[in-house]
């Protein structure tokens, strides 16, 4: 299983509507690398449409401090990298804009 997945997502959703990955101008795409957390995964929820759309990103995780009753906060793996509404058009340089959900999951 991969520990990180470089994702290619459009900068602006409006620019990417009804377009395939190869047709998107390079300036409308951004590449992000997300490292999989062993417990919390990649920290985002994706829809089942094509291309896959990020539905939500988990905010910072809260966990008890080992020394007291304090709470510490740590950002989820996708926080500040993905936004709800982002379209994932490539994973590890493979175009997934029209890929079946099973292939998307396999790559992640």
XYZ file of N, CA, C and O in Angstrom:
432
model
N 0.846 -1.173 0.000
C 0.000 0.000 0.000
C 0.896 1.242 0.000
O 1.854 1.328 0.741
N 0.571 2.194 -0.822
C 1.341 3.435 -0.874
C 1.119 4.246 0.382
O 0.041 4.270 0.940
N 2.153 4.951 0.800
C 2.052 5.803 1.980
C 1.734 7.243 1.609
O 1.398 8.035 2.453
N 1.872 7.601 0.342
C 1.487 8.941 -0.096
C 1.004 8.837 -1.528
O 1.344 7.911 -2.243
N 0.169 9.774 -1.924
C -0.363 9.792 -3.277
C -0.326 11.208 -3.817
O -1.026 12.072 -3.305
N 0.498 11.469 -4.838
C 0.426 12.770 -5.484
C -0.886 12.869 -6.262
O -1.212 12.003 -7.059
N -1.657 13.897 -5.996
C -2.938 14.108 -6.653
C -2.860 15.362 -7.497
O -2.216 16.336 -7.116
N -3.528 15.360 -8.624
C -3.611 16.527 -9.473
C -5.052 17.008 -9.437
O -5.968 16.252 -9.754
N -5.259 18.238 -8.987
C -6.606 18.785 -8.864
C -6.672 20.149 -9.535
O -5.691 20.886 -9.530
N -7.808 20.505 -10.136
C -7.934 21.819 -10.757
C -7.861 22.932 -9.725
O -8.360 22.797 -8.616
N -7.236 24.057 -10.102
C -7.176 25.238 -9.238
C -8.571 25.809 -9.026
O -8.936 26.193 -7.953
N -9.345 25.897 -10.102
C -10.693 26.452 -10.023
C -11.649 25.464 -10.658
O -11.476 25.076 -11.797
N -12.669 25.093 -9.904
C -13.605 24.084 -10.392
C -14.263 24.492 -11.701
O -14.453 23.685 -12.585
N -14.600 25.787 -11.863
C -15.284 26.231 -13.074
C -14.447 25.955 -14.321
O -14.977 25.648 -15.366
N -13.141 26.030 -14.224
C -12.273 25.811 -15.368
C -12.292 24.366 -15.835
O -11.978 24.076 -16.972
N -12.618 23.444 -14.927
C -12.493 22.034 -15.232
C -13.809 21.369 -15.614
O -13.807 20.219 -16.000
N -14.914 22.067 -15.523
C -16.194 21.434 -15.838
C -16.201 20.892 -17.250
O -15.806 21.545 -18.194
N -16.658 19.635 -17.375
C -16.822 18.958 -18.656
C -15.531 18.857 -19.458
O -15.566 18.793 -20.673
N -14.377 18.837 -18.802
C -13.117 18.705 -19.510
C -12.364 17.501 -18.985
O -12.431 17.177 -17.817
N -11.610 16.841 -19.868
C -10.774 15.743 -19.441
C -9.438 16.276 -18.971
O -9.050 17.392 -19.282
N -8.701 15.450 -18.246
C -7.420 15.860 -17.666
C -6.475 16.425 -18.715
O -5.858 17.455 -18.512
N -6.357 15.784 -19.879
C -5.425 16.246 -20.902
C -5.822 17.605 -21.461
O -5.004 18.319 -21.999
N -7.077 17.982 -21.371
C -7.551 19.234 -21.947
C -7.409 20.420 -21.003
O -7.544 21.550 -21.426
N -7.161 20.177 -19.735
C -7.068 21.272 -18.784
C -5.759 22.018 -18.968
O -4.705 21.415 -19.045
N -5.810 23.352 -19.039
C -4.566 24.113 -19.118
C -3.749 23.894 -17.849
O -4.294 23.812 -16.751
N -2.436 23.775 -17.996
C -1.553 23.485 -16.865
C -1.726 24.489 -15.732
O -1.631 24.127 -14.564
N -2.017 25.750 -16.042
C -2.129 26.754 -14.979
C -3.387 26.584 -14.129
O -3.502 27.202 -13.080
N -4.343 25.759 -14.557
C -5.543 25.542 -13.751
C -5.407 24.326 -12.842
O -6.306 24.028 -12.083
N -4.268 23.611 -12.940
C -4.064 22.419 -12.128
C -3.050 22.687 -11.033
O -2.156 23.506 -11.189
N -3.217 21.996 -9.922
C -2.201 22.034 -8.878
C -1.946 20.609 -8.421
O -2.842 19.775 -8.416
N -0.715 20.331 -8.079
C -0.348 19.009 -7.604
C -0.141 19.069 -6.105
O 0.524 19.973 -5.605
N -0.751 18.123 -5.410
C -0.560 18.024 -3.964
C -0.126 16.599 -3.644
O -0.501 15.660 -4.328
N 0.686 16.452 -2.625
C 1.081 15.134 -2.146
C 0.528 14.979 -0.747
O 0.756 15.828 0.112
N -0.204 13.911 -0.561
C -0.851 13.659 0.729
C -0.283 12.365 1.291
O -0.287 11.343 0.621
N 0.217 12.434 2.506
C 0.764 11.257 3.172
C -0.334 10.586 3.981
O -1.016 11.239 4.774
N -0.498 9.301 3.765
C -1.545 8.539 4.446
C -1.194 8.361 5.915
O -0.119 7.879 6.254
N -2.122 8.749 6.773
C -1.978 8.526 8.205
C -2.379 7.077 8.479
O -3.388 6.605 7.948
N -1.612 6.338 9.292
C -1.940 4.927 9.521
C -3.297 4.706 10.182
O -3.892 3.648 10.034
N -3.807 5.706 10.883
C -5.103 5.563 11.555
C -6.208 6.282 10.792
O -7.288 5.746 10.591
N -5.942 7.506 10.345
C -6.981 8.351 9.769
C -6.997 8.373 8.241
O -7.791 9.083 7.642
N -6.137 7.610 7.593
C -6.136 7.566 6.141
C -5.662 8.870 5.536
O -4.784 9.541 6.071
N -6.264 9.256 4.403
C -5.858 10.477 3.709
C -6.597 11.719 4.191
O -6.254 12.823 3.830
N -7.644 11.546 4.979
C -8.310 12.687 5.592
C -9.283 13.423 4.706
O -9.553 14.591 4.931
N -9.821 12.758 3.681
C -10.862 13.400 2.881
C -11.905 12.367 2.475
O -11.643 11.175 2.475
N -13.094 12.863 2.172
C -14.191 12.020 1.697
C -14.440 12.399 0.249
O -14.556 13.586 -0.079
N -14.481 11.394 -0.616
C -14.662 11.630 -2.046
C -16.014 11.112 -2.506
O -16.532 10.137 -1.961
N -16.553 11.768 -3.509
C -17.804 11.331 -4.111
C -17.546 10.231 -5.122
O -16.408 9.810 -5.331
N -18.590 9.777 -5.788
C -18.444 8.674 -6.743
C -18.571 9.126 -8.194
O -18.543 8.310 -9.095
N -18.706 10.441 -8.424
C -18.825 10.920 -9.794
C -17.474 10.913 -10.493
O -16.452 10.654 -9.885
N -17.493 11.190 -11.799
C -16.264 11.263 -12.584
C -16.148 12.647 -13.189
O -17.071 13.077 -13.846
N -15.046 13.350 -13.019
C -13.960 12.982 -12.127
C -14.415 13.031 -10.675
O -15.407 13.664 -10.342
N -13.666 12.360 -9.832
C -13.985 12.290 -8.405
C -13.894 13.690 -7.804
O -12.965 14.440 -8.073
N -14.894 14.032 -7.005
C -14.940 15.337 -6.339
C -14.766 15.126 -4.841
O -15.379 14.236 -4.253
N -13.907 15.953 -4.240
C -13.710 15.915 -2.792
C -14.972 16.470 -2.143
O -15.380 17.598 -2.415
N -15.617 15.677 -1.317
C -16.841 16.109 -0.624
C -16.519 16.886 0.647
O -17.158 17.874 0.955
N -15.530 16.403 1.402
C -15.142 17.088 2.631
C -13.714 16.710 2.987
O -13.204 15.681 2.562
N -13.098 17.581 3.769
C -11.744 17.360 4.273
C -11.828 17.358 5.780
O -12.442 18.250 6.369
N -11.252 16.347 6.394
C -11.286 16.275 7.858
C -10.459 17.412 8.434
O -9.313 17.607 8.045
N -11.022 18.149 9.367
C -10.252 19.219 10.012
C -9.203 18.620 10.937
O -9.091 17.409 11.052
N -8.473 19.486 11.615
C -7.464 19.028 12.568
C -8.034 17.999 13.519
O -9.171 18.107 13.962
N -7.267 16.997 13.812
C -7.699 15.936 14.704
C -7.425 16.350 16.142
O -6.452 17.022 16.431
N -8.281 15.944 17.052
C -8.089 16.288 18.460
C -7.850 14.999 19.226
O -8.568 14.028 19.063
N -6.823 15.011 20.042
C -6.512 13.824 20.822
C -5.985 14.239 22.187
O -5.393 15.295 22.337
N -6.191 13.418 23.226
C -5.743 13.779 24.571
C -4.222 13.797 24.667
O -3.554 12.977 24.074
N -3.717 14.730 25.423
C -2.288 14.800 25.701
C -1.934 13.668 26.656
O -2.680 13.379 27.584
N -0.784 13.006 26.476
C -0.421 11.914 27.380
C -0.061 12.405 28.781
O -0.013 11.621 29.712
N 0.175 13.724 28.955
C 0.634 14.239 30.233
C -0.450 14.918 31.054
O -0.252 15.156 32.235
N -1.555 15.265 30.473
C -2.586 15.987 31.229
C -3.906 15.858 30.496
O -4.026 15.143 29.526
N -4.888 16.588 30.965
C -6.204 16.568 30.337
C -6.292 17.625 29.238
O -7.373 18.077 28.909
N -5.165 18.008 28.690
C -5.142 19.006 27.625
C -5.458 18.337 26.297
O -5.198 17.158 26.110
N -5.978 19.105 25.391
C -6.208 18.600 24.044
C -5.210 19.259 23.118
O -4.945 20.447 23.208
N -4.631 18.467 22.252
C -3.732 18.991 21.230
C -4.428 18.867 19.889
O -5.281 18.020 19.704
N -4.047 19.698 18.967
C -4.657 19.618 17.652
C -3.582 19.393 16.611
O -2.505 19.953 16.686
N -3.849 18.505 15.683
C -2.933 18.242 14.580
C -3.762 18.216 13.309
O -4.837 17.646 13.286
N -3.275 18.835 12.260
C -4.016 18.865 11.006
C -4.122 17.485 10.390
O -3.214 16.674 10.503
N -5.264 17.211 9.747
C -5.424 15.959 9.023
C -4.532 15.964 7.793
O -4.055 17.019 7.358
N -4.278 14.795 7.187
C -3.361 14.706 6.058
C -3.728 15.590 4.856
O -2.848 16.023 4.126
N -5.007 15.870 4.660
C -5.435 16.668 3.506
C -5.714 18.123 3.844
O -5.948 18.934 2.949
N -5.682 18.468 5.135
C -5.969 19.831 5.549
C -4.953 20.785 4.938
O -3.761 20.501 4.891
N -5.436 21.910 4.422
C -4.625 22.926 3.754
C -4.047 22.450 2.423
O -3.176 23.102 1.854
N -4.507 21.297 1.930
C -4.063 20.791 0.626
C -5.235 20.606 -0.320
O -5.134 20.905 -1.494
N -6.331 20.061 0.202
C -7.538 19.853 -0.596
C -8.664 20.687 -0.023
O -8.688 20.975 1.172
N -9.612 21.022 -0.888
C -10.804 21.751 -0.481
C -12.027 20.986 -0.971
O -11.974 20.326 -2.016
N -13.122 21.095 -0.251
C -14.373 20.513 -0.730
C -14.664 21.110 -2.100
O -14.523 22.314 -2.302
N -14.999 20.265 -3.054
C -15.269 20.712 -4.417
C -14.109 20.476 -5.365
O -14.284 20.520 -6.579
N -12.906 20.226 -4.839
C -11.772 19.906 -5.719
C -12.084 18.641 -6.493
O -12.681 17.699 -5.963
N -11.664 18.614 -7.751
C -11.793 17.417 -8.570
C -10.434 16.740 -8.628
O -9.430 17.405 -8.891
N -10.392 15.451 -8.397
C -9.140 14.700 -8.487
C -9.080 14.108 -9.889
O -9.879 13.245 -10.235
N -8.156 14.612 -10.686
C -8.089 14.196 -12.085
C -6.918 13.273 -12.373
O -6.883 12.645 -13.435
N -5.946 13.167 -11.460
C -4.823 12.252 -11.652
C -4.280 11.827 -10.293
O -4.291 12.596 -9.341
N -3.822 10.579 -10.234
C -3.182 10.043 -9.033
C -1.893 9.374 -9.496
O -1.920 8.527 -10.396
N -0.787 9.766 -8.893
C 0.517 9.210 -9.279
C 0.715 9.287 -10.797
O 1.139 8.330 -11.434
N 0.362 10.425 -11.374
C 0.508 10.735 -12.795
C -0.401 9.912 -13.709
O -0.258 9.950 -14.914
N -1.346 9.163 -13.149
C -2.313 8.425 -13.963
C -3.618 9.202 -14.015
O -4.170 9.578 -12.979
N -4.107 9.459 -15.232
C -5.376 10.164 -15.418
C -6.504 9.307 -14.847
O -6.689 8.167 -15.246
N -7.228 9.864 -13.876
C -8.358 9.143 -13.282
C -9.664 9.899 -13.500
O -10.658 9.607 -12.854
N -9.650 10.853 -14.447
C -10.840 11.668 -14.661
C -12.041 10.842 -15.112
O -13.177 11.214 -14.841
N -11.813 9.716 -15.757
C -12.910 8.835 -16.183
C -12.747 7.420 -15.631
O -13.415 6.506 -16.083
N -11.865 7.244 -14.658
C -11.590 5.910 -14.108
C -12.755 5.412 -13.262
O -13.421 6.195 -12.584
N -12.998 4.108 -13.286
C -14.015 3.534 -12.398
C -13.598 3.741 -10.938
O -12.410 3.830 -10.618
N -14.570 3.798 -10.075
C -14.311 4.009 -8.641
C -13.333 2.975 -8.089
O -12.468 3.303 -7.279
N -13.430 1.743 -8.540
C -12.543 0.677 -8.061
C -11.087 1.010 -8.373
O -10.196 0.771 -7.560
N -10.822 1.566 -9.562
C -9.449 1.921 -9.937
C -8.959 3.090 -9.078
O -7.805 3.097 -8.633
N -9.822 4.056 -8.847
C -9.473 5.210 -8.001
C -9.058 4.715 -6.618
O -8.023 5.088 -6.088
N -9.858 3.840 -6.027
C -9.578 3.307 -4.694
C -8.282 2.508 -4.699
O -7.468 2.620 -3.783
N -8.074 1.722 -5.741
C -6.840 0.928 -5.855
C -5.607 1.828 -5.869
O -4.614 1.543 -5.221
N -5.672 2.945 -6.601
C -4.538 3.863 -6.671
C -4.297 4.574 -5.352
O -3.159 4.836 -4.969
N -5.366 4.925 -4.662
C -5.221 5.583 -3.369
C -4.675 4.582 -2.385
O -3.804 4.825 -1.623
